[in-house]
Amino acid sequence: MSINSKYFDSIRIRSGKKRSKPDTPQCQWERCEKSGTHRAPAGRNQEGQYLHFCIDHVREYNKNFNYFSGFSNSEIIKFQKDSIIGHRPTWKTSSENAARASQHFSHLRSGSASYQNRLRYSFNLFNEQAPARPRQRKLKTLETKAFAILGLEEGVSSTKIKAKYKALVKLHHPDSNGGDRSSEDRFREVLQAYNLLKQAGFC
């Protein structure tokens, strides 16, 4: 940076003087000459005001501090009740005022039938449950094959499964064919397929 630069004039040199620390007040405890480095609340009805004590005396002050000193038991109970409403003023409502307010808002209760029906319907939307749907799960490979062996589509009722099973048994059973065992393998497949579906809960 050159000496003639405009920034050169804006440079400030810190003075060698040390800044003086603000004076610490003296401890306000009687006959104490230490510094009052610690604050303590001044008391009731003096919110935002503090007393200054040294570390030993602020401990002593806080140990003996009682916000309700000088209060009777009834005054303490009243203070506790008022603290619930934040010590704000309240007004009593008479029965006449309540009756007047009830008449004023009576038109809300005795509205038109169509309005009340719409209101009732809006609440029923939350109360009514959706109709239960039958639980469907993905069929296993053997279950799909069993339906195919019986010649049925997936998802048919148990009554149709039983009726189809009886018809196939009657068709392929050796006794029904005069002792002919040519369709005995088919009969076993039908029997195994039906037992599998029965164990799986389809019939």
mmCIF file with all atom_site columns, C-alpha atoms in Angstrom:
data_model
loop_
_atom_site.group_PDB
_atom_site.id
_atom_site.type_symbol
_atom_site.label_atom_id
_atom_site.label_alt_id
_atom_site.label_comp_id
_atom_site.label_asym_id
_atom_site.label_entity_id
_atom_site.label_seq_id
_atom_site.pdbx_PDB_ins_code
_atom_site.Cartn_x
_atom_site.Cartn_y
_atom_site.Cartn_z
_atom_site.occupancy
_atom_site.B_iso_or_equiv
_atom_site.pdbx_formal_charge
_atom_site.auth_seq_id
_atom_site.auth_comp_id
_atom_site.auth_asym_id
_atom_site.auth_atom_id
_atom_site.pdbx_PDB_model_num
ATOM 1   C CA . MET A 1 1   ? 0.000   0.000    0.000   1.00 0.00 ? 1   MET A CA 1
ATOM 2   C CA . SER A 1 2   ? 1.398   3.380    -0.944  1.00 0.00 ? 2   SER A CA 1
ATOM 3   C CA . ILE A 1 3   ? 1.610   6.248    1.517   1.00 0.00 ? 3   ILE A CA 1
ATOM 4   C CA . ASN A 1 4   ? -0.746  8.323    -0.610  1.00 0.00 ? 4   ASN A CA 1
ATOM 5   C CA . SER A 1 5   ? -3.476  5.651    -0.585  1.00 0.00 ? 5   SER A CA 1
ATOM 6   C CA . LYS A 1 6   ? -6.927  6.724    0.586   1.00 0.00 ? 6   LYS A CA 1
ATOM 7   C CA . TYR A 1 7   ? -7.000  3.717    2.902   1.00 0.00 ? 7   TYR A CA 1
ATOM 8   C CA . PHE A 1 8   ? -3.904  4.873    4.731   1.00 0.00 ? 8   PHE A CA 1
ATOM 9   C CA . ASP A 1 9   ? -5.746  7.741    6.417   1.00 0.00 ? 9   ASP A CA 1
ATOM 10  C CA . SER A 1 10  ? -8.463  5.424    7.694   1.00 0.00 ? 10  SER A CA 1
ATOM 11  C CA . ILE A 1 11  ? -6.029  3.296    9.695   1.00 0.00 ? 11  ILE A CA 1
ATOM 12  C CA . ARG A 1 12  ? -6.367  3.919    13.383  1.00 0.00 ? 12  ARG A CA 1
ATOM 13  C CA . ILE A 1 13  ? -3.669  3.218    15.905  1.00 0.00 ? 13  ILE A CA 1
ATOM 14  C CA . ARG A 1 14  ? -4.788  1.714    19.165  1.00 0.00 ? 14  ARG A CA 1
ATOM 15  C CA . SER A 1 15  ? -3.876  3.945    22.055  1.00 0.00 ? 15  SER A CA 1
ATOM 16  C CA . GLY A 1 16  ? -1.673  2.567    24.770  1.00 0.00 ? 16  GLY A CA 1
ATOM 17  C CA . LYS A 1 17  ? -4.216  3.460    27.451  1.00 0.00 ? 17  LYS A CA 1
ATOM 18  C CA . LYS A 1 18  ? -6.094  0.557    28.948  1.00 0.00 ? 18  LYS A CA 1
ATOM 19  C CA . ARG A 1 19  ? -9.816  0.847    29.183  1.00 0.00 ? 19  ARG A CA 1
ATOM 20  C CA . SER A 1 20  ? -10.950 1.268    32.720  1.00 0.00 ? 20  SER A CA 1
ATOM 21  C CA . LYS A 1 21  ? -13.279 -1.414   33.953  1.00 0.00 ? 21  LYS A CA 1
ATOM 22  C CA . PRO A 1 22  ? -16.595 -0.247   35.345  1.00 0.00 ? 22  PRO A CA 1
ATOM 23  C CA . ASP A 1 23  ? -16.509 0.234    39.068  1.00 0.00 ? 23  ASP A CA 1
ATOM 24  C CA . THR A 1 24  ? -17.823 -2.770   40.971  1.00 0.00 ? 24  THR A CA 1
ATOM 25  C CA . PRO A 1 25  ? -20.269 -1.755   43.691  1.00 0.00 ? 25  PRO A CA 1
ATOM 26  C CA . GLN A 1 26  ? -19.454 -2.541   47.264  1.00 0.00 ? 26  GLN A CA 1
ATOM 27  C CA . CYS A 1 27  ? -21.217 -5.402   49.010  1.00 0.00 ? 27  CYS A CA 1
ATOM 28  C CA . GLN A 1 28  ? -24.463 -4.116   50.515  1.00 0.00 ? 28  GLN A CA 1
ATOM 29  C CA . TRP A 1 29  ? -24.250 -6.425   53.502  1.00 0.00 ? 29  TRP A CA 1
ATOM 30  C CA . GLU A 1 30  ? -23.837 -4.492   56.732  1.00 0.00 ? 30  GLU A CA 1
ATOM 31  C CA . ARG A 1 31  ? -20.183 -3.860   57.664  1.00 0.00 ? 31  ARG A CA 1
ATOM 32  C CA . CYS A 1 32  ? -18.854 -5.751   54.609  1.00 0.00 ? 32  CYS A CA 1
ATOM 33  C CA . GLU A 1 33  ? -16.164 -4.049   52.560  1.00 0.00 ? 33  GLU A CA 1
ATOM 34  C CA . LYS A 1 34  ? -15.819 -6.641   49.778  1.00 0.00 ? 34  LYS A CA 1
ATOM 35  C CA . SER A 1 35  ? -16.943 -6.070   46.187  1.00 0.00 ? 35  SER A CA 1
ATOM 36  C CA . GLY A 1 36  ? -20.587 -6.805   45.394  1.00 0.00 ? 36  GLY A CA 1
ATOM 37  C CA . THR A 1 37  ? -19.928 -9.034   42.386  1.00 0.00 ? 37  THR A CA 1
ATOM 38  C CA . HIS A 1 38  ? -23.184 -11.010  42.674  1.00 0.00 ? 38  HIS A CA 1
ATOM 39  C CA . ARG A 1 39  ? -26.767 -9.848   42.279  1.00 0.00 ? 39  ARG A CA 1
ATOM 40  C CA . ALA A 1 40  ? -29.778 -10.958  44.303  1.00 0.00 ? 40  ALA A CA 1
ATOM 41  C CA . PRO A 1 41  ? -33.474 -10.034  43.831  1.00 0.00 ? 41  PRO A CA 1
ATOM 42  C CA . ALA A 1 42  ? -34.554 -7.117   45.990  1.00 0.00 ? 42  ALA A CA 1
ATOM 43  C CA . GLY A 1 43  ? -37.845 -8.790   46.979  1.00 0.00 ? 43  GLY A CA 1
ATOM 44  C CA . ARG A 1 44  ? -41.580 -8.723   46.389  1.00 0.00 ? 44  ARG A CA 1
ATOM 45  C CA . ASN A 1 45  ? -42.990 -5.742   44.478  1.00 0.00 ? 45  ASN A CA 1
ATOM 46  C CA . GLN A 1 46  ? -39.446 -4.805   43.471  1.00 0.00 ? 46  GLN A CA 1
ATOM 47  C CA . GLU A 1 47  ? -39.143 -6.904   40.335  1.00 0.00 ? 47  GLU A CA 1
ATOM 48  C CA . GLY A 1 48  ? -36.174 -5.904   38.180  1.00 0.00 ? 48  GLY A CA 1
ATOM 49  C CA . GLN A 1 49  ? -34.281 -4.441   41.149  1.00 0.00 ? 49  GLN A CA 1
ATOM 50  C CA . TYR A 1 50  ? -31.272 -6.188   42.609  1.00 0.00 ? 50  TYR A CA 1
ATOM 51  C CA . LEU A 1 51  ? -28.992 -6.009   45.611  1.00 0.00 ? 51  LEU A CA 1
ATOM 52  C CA . HIS A 1 52  ? -25.241 -6.503   45.229  1.00 0.00 ? 52  HIS A CA 1
ATOM 53  C CA . PHE A 1 53  ? -23.379 -8.862   47.538  1.00 0.00 ? 53  PHE A CA 1
ATOM 54  C CA . CYS A 1 54  ? -20.084 -10.682  47.718  1.00 0.00 ? 54  CYS A CA 1
ATOM 55  C CA . ILE A 1 55  ? -20.116 -14.426  47.181  1.00 0.00 ? 55  ILE A CA 1
ATOM 56  C CA . ASP A 1 56  ? -20.418 -15.269  50.888  1.00 0.00 ? 56  ASP A CA 1
ATOM 57  C CA . HIS A 1 57  ? -23.223 -12.863  51.641  1.00 0.00 ? 57  HIS A CA 1
ATOM 58  C CA . VAL A 1 58  ? -25.243 -13.626  48.479  1.00 0.00 ? 58  VAL A CA 1
ATOM 59  C CA . ARG A 1 59  ? -25.328 -17.242  49.613  1.00 0.00 ? 59  ARG A CA 1
ATOM 60  C CA . GLU A 1 60  ? -26.509 -16.171  53.039  1.00 0.00 ? 60  GLU A CA 1
ATOM 61  C CA . TYR A 1 61  ? -29.122 -13.852  51.527  1.00 0.00 ? 61  TYR A CA 1
ATOM 62  C CA . ASN A 1 62  ? -30.499 -16.517  49.157  1.00 0.00 ? 62  ASN A CA 1
ATOM 63  C CA . LYS A 1 63  ? -30.618 -19.091  51.945  1.00 0.00 ? 63  LYS A CA 1
ATOM 64  C CA . ASN A 1 64  ? -32.893 -16.899  54.066  1.00 0.00 ? 64  ASN A CA 1
ATOM 65  C CA . PHE A 1 65  ? -34.867 -15.291  51.231  1.00 0.00 ? 65  PHE A CA 1
ATOM 66  C CA . ASN A 1 66  ? -38.639 -15.812  51.474  1.00 0.00 ? 66  ASN A CA 1
ATOM 67  C CA . TYR A 1 67  ? -40.884 -14.247  48.852  1.00 0.00 ? 67  TYR A CA 1
ATOM 68  C CA . PHE A 1 68  ? -43.965 -14.683  51.064  1.00 0.00 ? 68  PHE A CA 1
ATOM 69  C CA . SER A 1 69  ? -42.524 -13.190  54.236  1.00 0.00 ? 69  SER A CA 1
ATOM 70  C CA . GLY A 1 70  ? -45.225 -11.185  55.983  1.00 0.00 ? 70  GLY A CA 1
ATOM 71  C CA . PHE A 1 71  ? -48.058 -13.020  54.198  1.00 0.00 ? 71  PHE A CA 1
ATOM 72  C CA . SER A 1 72  ? -50.781 -14.794  56.113  1.00 0.00 ? 72  SER A CA 1
ATOM 73  C CA . ASN A 1 73  ? -51.877 -18.292  55.102  1.00 0.00 ? 73  ASN A CA 1
ATOM 74  C CA . SER A 1 74  ? -55.049 -16.958  53.446  1.00 0.00 ? 74  SER A CA 1
ATOM 75  C CA . GLU A 1 75  ? -53.002 -14.423  51.446  1.00 0.00 ? 75  GLU A CA 1
ATOM 76  C CA . ILE A 1 76  ? -50.626 -17.158  50.265  1.00 0.00 ? 76  ILE A CA 1
ATOM 77  C CA . ILE A 1 77  ? -53.580 -19.331  49.144  1.00 0.00 ? 77  ILE A CA 1
ATOM 78  C CA . LYS A 1 78  ? -55.128 -16.372  47.300  1.00 0.00 ? 78  LYS A CA 1
ATOM 79  C CA . PHE A 1 79  ? -51.802 -15.662  45.579  1.00 0.00 ? 79  PHE A CA 1
ATOM 80  C CA . GLN A 1 80  ? -51.561 -19.294  44.444  1.00 0.00 ? 80  GLN A CA 1
ATOM 81  C CA . LYS A 1 81  ? -55.110 -19.209  43.020  1.00 0.00 ? 81  LYS A CA 1
ATOM 82  C CA . ASP A 1 82  ? -54.472 -15.924  41.224  1.00 0.00 ? 82  ASP A CA 1
ATOM 83  C CA . SER A 1 83  ? -51.249 -17.269  39.717  1.00 0.00 ? 83  SER A CA 1
ATOM 84  C CA . ILE A 1 84  ? -53.315 -19.823  37.754  1.00 0.00 ? 84  ILE A CA 1
ATOM 85  C CA . ILE A 1 85  ? -54.843 -16.984  35.687  1.00 0.00 ? 85  ILE A CA 1
ATOM 86  C CA . GLY A 1 86  ? -51.643 -14.924  35.672  1.00 0.00 ? 86  GLY A CA 1
ATOM 87  C CA . HIS A 1 87  ? -53.034 -12.453  38.251  1.00 0.00 ? 87  HIS A CA 1
ATOM 88  C CA . ARG A 1 88  ? -55.391 -11.041  35.611  1.00 0.00 ? 88  ARG A CA 1
ATOM 89  C CA . PRO A 1 89  ? -58.811 -9.679   36.589  1.00 0.00 ? 89  PRO A CA 1
ATOM 90  C CA . THR A 1 90  ? -61.838 -11.904  35.968  1.00 0.00 ? 90  THR A CA 1
ATOM 91  C CA . TRP A 1 91  ? -65.582 -11.253  35.891  1.00 0.00 ? 91  TRP A CA 1
ATOM 92  C CA . LYS A 1 92  ? -68.400 -13.429  37.149  1.00 0.00 ? 92  LYS A CA 1
ATOM 93  C CA . THR A 1 93  ? -71.151 -14.382  34.690  1.00 0.00 ? 93  THR A CA 1
ATOM 94  C CA . SER A 1 94  ? -74.685 -14.378  35.998  1.00 0.00 ? 94  SER A CA 1
ATOM 95  C CA . SER A 1 95  ? -77.369 -16.878  35.014  1.00 0.00 ? 95  SER A CA 1
ATOM 96  C CA . GLU A 1 96  ? -79.216 -14.088  33.161  1.00 0.00 ? 96  GLU A CA 1
ATOM 97  C CA . ASN A 1 97  ? -76.208 -13.441  30.935  1.00 0.00 ? 97  ASN A CA 1
ATOM 98  C CA . ALA A 1 98  ? -75.868 -17.162  30.255  1.00 0.00 ? 98  ALA A CA 1
ATOM 99  C CA . ALA A 1 99  ? -79.550 -17.416  29.284  1.00 0.00 ? 99  ALA A CA 1
ATOM 100 C CA . ARG A 1 100 ? -79.242 -14.379  27.020  1.00 0.00 ? 100 ARG A CA 1
ATOM 101 C CA . ALA A 1 101 ? -76.229 -15.873  25.300  1.00 0.00 ? 101 ALA A CA 1
ATOM 102 C CA . SER A 1 102 ? -78.093 -19.159  24.879  1.00 0.00 ? 102 SER A CA 1
ATOM 103 C CA . GLN A 1 103 ? -80.978 -17.386  23.140  1.00 0.00 ? 103 GLN A CA 1
ATOM 104 C CA . HIS A 1 104 ? -78.561 -15.440  20.962  1.00 0.00 ? 104 HIS A CA 1
ATOM 105 C CA . PHE A 1 105 ? -76.950 -18.620  19.618  1.00 0.00 ? 105 PHE A CA 1
ATOM 106 C CA . SER A 1 106 ? -80.139 -20.685  19.494  1.00 0.00 ? 106 SER A CA 1
ATOM 107 C CA . HIS A 1 107 ? -80.418 -20.204  15.719  1.00 0.00 ? 107 HIS A CA 1
ATOM 108 C CA . LEU A 1 108 ? -77.268 -22.269  15.304  1.00 0.00 ? 108 LEU A CA 1
ATOM 109 C CA . ARG A 1 109 ? -79.003 -25.261  16.877  1.00 0.00 ? 109 ARG A CA 1
ATOM 110 C CA . SER A 1 110 ? -82.389 -24.799  15.172  1.00 0.00 ? 110 SER A CA 1
ATOM 111 C CA . GLY A 1 111 ? -81.109 -24.349  11.643  1.00 0.00 ? 111 GLY A CA 1
ATOM 112 C CA . SER A 1 112 ? -82.619 -25.824  8.530   1.00 0.00 ? 112 SER A CA 1
ATOM 113 C CA . ALA A 1 113 ? -82.903 -29.574  8.173   1.00 0.00 ? 113 ALA A CA 1
ATOM 114 C CA . SER A 1 114 ? -80.654 -29.596  5.135   1.00 0.00 ? 114 SER A CA 1
ATOM 115 C CA . TYR A 1 115 ? -77.859 -27.853  7.060   1.00 0.00 ? 115 TYR A CA 1
ATOM 116 C CA . GLN A 1 116 ? -78.126 -30.298  9.937   1.00 0.00 ? 116 GLN A CA 1
ATOM 117 C CA . ASN A 1 117 ? -78.104 -33.231  7.541   1.00 0.00 ? 117 ASN A CA 1
ATOM 118 C CA . ARG A 1 118 ? -74.937 -31.935  5.915   1.00 0.00 ? 118 ARG A CA 1
ATOM 119 C CA . LEU A 1 119 ? -73.378 -31.440  9.321   1.00 0.00 ? 119 LEU A CA 1
ATOM 120 C CA . ARG A 1 120 ? -74.360 -34.937  10.429  1.00 0.00 ? 120 ARG A CA 1
ATOM 121 C CA . TYR A 1 121 ? -73.007 -36.396  7.217   1.00 0.00 ? 121 TYR A CA 1
ATOM 122 C CA . SER A 1 122 ? -69.659 -34.662  7.682   1.00 0.00 ? 122 SER A CA 1
ATOM 123 C CA . PHE A 1 123 ? -69.268 -36.225  11.126  1.00 0.00 ? 123 PHE A CA 1
ATOM 124 C CA . ASN A 1 124 ? -70.313 -39.638  9.834   1.00 0.00 ? 124 ASN A CA 1
ATOM 125 C CA . LEU A 1 125 ? -67.411 -39.523  7.400   1.00 0.00 ? 125 LEU A CA 1
ATOM 126 C CA . PHE A 1 126 ? -65.074 -39.927  10.364  1.00 0.00 ? 126 PHE A CA 1
ATOM 127 C CA . ASN A 1 127 ? -67.207 -42.446  12.267  1.00 0.00 ? 127 ASN A CA 1
ATOM 128 C CA . GLU A 1 128 ? -68.173 -44.839  9.481   1.00 0.00 ? 128 GLU A CA 1
ATOM 129 C CA . GLN A 1 129 ? -65.729 -47.582  8.694   1.00 0.00 ? 129 GLN A CA 1
ATOM 130 C CA . ALA A 1 130 ? -64.994 -48.750  5.202   1.00 0.00 ? 130 ALA A CA 1
ATOM 131 C CA . PRO A 1 131 ? -66.531 -52.131  4.376   1.00 0.00 ? 131 PRO A CA 1
ATOM 132 C CA . ALA A 1 132 ? -64.159 -54.954  5.086   1.00 0.00 ? 132 ALA A CA 1
ATOM 133 C CA . ARG A 1 133 ? -62.592 -56.365  1.968   1.00 0.00 ? 133 ARG A CA 1
ATOM 134 C CA . PRO A 1 134 ? -61.729 -60.034  1.715   1.00 0.00 ? 134 PRO A CA 1
ATOM 135 C CA . ARG A 1 135 ? -58.077 -60.528  2.319   1.00 0.00 ? 135 ARG A CA 1
ATOM 136 C CA . GLN A 1 136 ? -56.337 -61.707  -0.793  1.00 0.00 ? 136 GLN A CA 1
ATOM 137 C CA . ARG A 1 137 ? -52.831 -63.035  -0.828  1.00 0.00 ? 137 ARG A CA 1
ATOM 138 C CA . LYS A 1 138 ? -50.582 -64.103  -3.615  1.00 0.00 ? 138 LYS A CA 1
ATOM 139 C CA . LEU A 1 139 ? -50.870 -67.806  -4.342  1.00 0.00 ? 139 LEU A CA 1
ATOM 140 C CA . LYS A 1 140 ? -47.904 -70.066  -3.931  1.00 0.00 ? 140 LYS A CA 1
ATOM 141 C CA . THR A 1 141 ? -46.610 -72.097  -6.867  1.00 0.00 ? 141 THR A CA 1
ATOM 142 C CA . LEU A 1 142 ? -48.105 -75.398  -5.649  1.00 0.00 ? 142 LEU A CA 1
ATOM 143 C CA . GLU A 1 143 ? -51.457 -73.736  -4.937  1.00 0.00 ? 143 GLU A CA 1
ATOM 144 C CA . THR A 1 144 ? -51.601 -72.302  -8.466  1.00 0.00 ? 144 THR A CA 1
ATOM 145 C CA . LYS A 1 145 ? -50.768 -75.746  -9.847  1.00 0.00 ? 145 LYS A CA 1
ATOM 146 C CA . ALA A 1 146 ? -53.488 -77.346  -7.703  1.00 0.00 ? 146 ALA A CA 1
ATOM 147 C CA . PHE A 1 147 ? -56.140 -74.986  -9.104  1.00 0.00 ? 147 PHE A CA 1
ATOM 148 C CA . ALA A 1 148 ? -54.926 -75.835  -12.613 1.00 0.00 ? 148 ALA A CA 1
ATOM 149 C CA . ILE A 1 149 ? -55.151 -79.589  -11.941 1.00 0.00 ? 149 ILE A CA 1
ATOM 150 C CA . LEU A 1 150 ? -58.749 -79.209  -10.792 1.00 0.00 ? 150 LEU A CA 1
ATOM 151 C CA . GLY A 1 151 ? -59.481 -77.003  -13.796 1.00 0.00 ? 151 GLY A CA 1
ATOM 152 C CA . LEU A 1 152 ? -60.535 -74.039  -11.654 1.00 0.00 ? 152 LEU A CA 1
ATOM 153 C CA . GLU A 1 153 ? -59.728 -70.340  -11.699 1.00 0.00 ? 153 GLU A CA 1
ATOM 154 C CA . GLU A 1 154 ? -58.021 -68.683  -8.754  1.00 0.00 ? 154 GLU A CA 1
ATOM 155 C CA . GLY A 1 155 ? -60.326 -67.174  -6.144  1.00 0.00 ? 155 GLY A CA 1
ATOM 156 C CA . VAL A 1 156 ? -63.353 -69.471  -6.640  1.00 0.00 ? 156 VAL A CA 1
ATOM 157 C CA . SER A 1 157 ? -65.482 -70.363  -3.612  1.00 0.00 ? 157 SER A CA 1
ATOM 158 C CA . SER A 1 158 ? -64.924 -73.443  -1.475  1.00 0.00 ? 158 SER A CA 1
ATOM 159 C CA . THR A 1 159 ? -68.282 -74.836  -2.626  1.00 0.00 ? 159 THR A CA 1
ATOM 160 C CA . LYS A 1 160 ? -67.134 -74.863  -6.257  1.00 0.00 ? 160 LYS A CA 1
ATOM 161 C CA . ILE A 1 161 ? -63.824 -76.464  -5.282  1.00 0.00 ? 161 ILE A CA 1
ATOM 162 C CA . LYS A 1 162 ? -65.611 -79.302  -3.458  1.00 0.00 ? 162 LYS A CA 1
ATOM 163 C CA . ALA A 1 163 ? -68.109 -79.822  -6.289  1.00 0.00 ? 163 ALA A CA 1
ATOM 164 C CA . LYS A 1 164 ? -65.329 -79.977  -8.883  1.00 0.00 ? 164 LYS A CA 1
ATOM 165 C CA . TYR A 1 165 ? -63.346 -82.383  -6.711  1.00 0.00 ? 165 TYR A CA 1
ATOM 166 C CA . LYS A 1 166 ? -66.289 -84.776  -6.347  1.00 0.00 ? 166 LYS A CA 1
ATOM 167 C CA . ALA A 1 167 ? -66.949 -84.693  -10.070 1.00 0.00 ? 167 ALA A CA 1
ATOM 168 C CA . LEU A 1 168 ? -63.310 -85.507  -10.923 1.00 0.00 ? 168 LEU A CA 1
ATOM 169 C CA . VAL A 1 169 ? -63.114 -88.272  -8.320  1.00 0.00 ? 169 VAL A CA 1
ATOM 170 C CA . LYS A 1 170 ? -66.248 -89.848  -9.732  1.00 0.00 ? 170 LYS A CA 1
ATOM 171 C CA . LEU A 1 171 ? -64.795 -89.595  -13.229 1.00 0.00 ? 171 LEU A CA 1
ATOM 172 C CA . HIS A 1 172 ? -61.309 -91.016  -12.569 1.00 0.00 ? 172 HIS A CA 1
ATOM 173 C CA . HIS A 1 173 ? -61.857 -93.462  -9.696  1.00 0.00 ? 173 HIS A CA 1
ATOM 174 C CA . PRO A 1 174 ? -61.074 -97.077  -10.748 1.00 0.00 ? 174 PRO A CA 1
ATOM 175 C CA . ASP A 1 175 ? -64.353 -98.346  -9.269  1.00 0.00 ? 175 ASP A CA 1
ATOM 176 C CA . SER A 1 176 ? -66.282 -95.939  -11.462 1.00 0.00 ? 176 SER A CA 1
ATOM 177 C CA . ASN A 1 177 ? -64.430 -97.170  -14.561 1.00 0.00 ? 177 ASN A CA 1
ATOM 178 C CA . GLY A 1 178 ? -65.047 -100.870 -14.030 1.00 0.00 ? 178 GLY A CA 1
ATOM 179 C CA . GLY A 1 179 ? -61.570 -101.495 -12.590 1.00 0.00 ? 179 GLY A CA 1
ATOM 180 C CA . ASP A 1 180 ? -59.775 -99.640  -15.411 1.00 0.00 ? 180 ASP A CA 1
ATOM 181 C CA . ARG A 1 181 ? -56.562 -98.166  -13.951 1.00 0.00 ? 181 ARG A CA 1
ATOM 182 C CA . SER A 1 182 ? -55.586 -96.068  -16.962 1.00 0.00 ? 182 SER A CA 1
ATOM 183 C CA . SER A 1 183 ? -56.683 -92.822  -15.225 1.00 0.00 ? 183 SER A CA 1
ATOM 184 C CA . GLU A 1 184 ? -55.337 -93.787  -11.790 1.00 0.00 ? 184 GLU A CA 1
ATOM 185 C CA . ASP A 1 185 ? -52.474 -91.235  -12.034 1.00 0.00 ? 185 ASP A CA 1
ATOM 186 C CA . ARG A 1 186 ? -54.945 -88.497  -12.840 1.00 0.00 ? 186 ARG A CA 1
ATOM 187 C CA . PHE A 1 187 ? -57.009 -89.560  -9.804  1.00 0.00 ? 187 PHE A CA 1
ATOM 188 C CA . ARG A 1 188 ? -53.963 -89.220  -7.530  1.00 0.00 ? 188 ARG A CA 1
ATOM 189 C CA . GLU A 1 189 ? -53.191 -85.760  -8.898  1.00 0.00 ? 189 GLU A CA 1
ATOM 190 C CA . VAL A 1 190 ? -56.752 -84.623  -8.184  1.00 0.00 ? 190 VAL A CA 1
ATOM 191 C CA . LEU A 1 191 ? -56.611 -86.068  -4.667  1.00 0.00 ? 191 LEU A CA 1
ATOM 192 C CA . GLN A 1 192 ? -53.265 -84.398  -3.877  1.00 0.00 ? 192 GLN A CA 1
ATOM 193 C CA . ALA A 1 193 ? -54.398 -81.065  -5.322  1.00 0.00 ? 193 ALA A CA 1
ATOM 194 C CA . TYR A 1 194 ? -57.587 -81.070  -3.260  1.00 0.00 ? 194 TYR A CA 1
ATOM 195 C CA . ASN A 1 195 ? -55.737 -81.969  -0.037  1.00 0.00 ? 195 ASN A CA 1
ATOM 196 C CA . LEU A 1 196 ? -53.245 -79.159  -0.637  1.00 0.00 ? 196 LEU A CA 1
ATOM 197 C CA . LEU A 1 197 ? -56.012 -76.584  -1.128  1.00 0.00 ? 197 LEU A CA 1
ATOM 198 C CA . LYS A 1 198 ? -57.828 -77.905  1.932   1.00 0.00 ? 198 LYS A CA 1
ATOM 199 C CA . GLN A 1 199 ? -54.732 -77.545  4.121   1.00 0.00 ? 199 GLN A CA 1
ATOM 200 C CA . ALA A 1 200 ? -54.205 -74.021  2.771   1.00 0.00 ? 200 ALA A CA 1
ATOM 201 C CA . GLY A 1 201 ? -57.728 -73.079  3.881   1.00 0.00 ? 201 GLY A CA 1
ATOM 202 C CA . PHE A 1 202 ? -59.384 -72.705  0.466   1.00 0.00 ? 202 PHE A CA 1
ATOM 203 C CA . CYS A 1 203 ? -62.032 -75.337  1.210   1.00 0.00 ? 203 CYS A CA 1
#
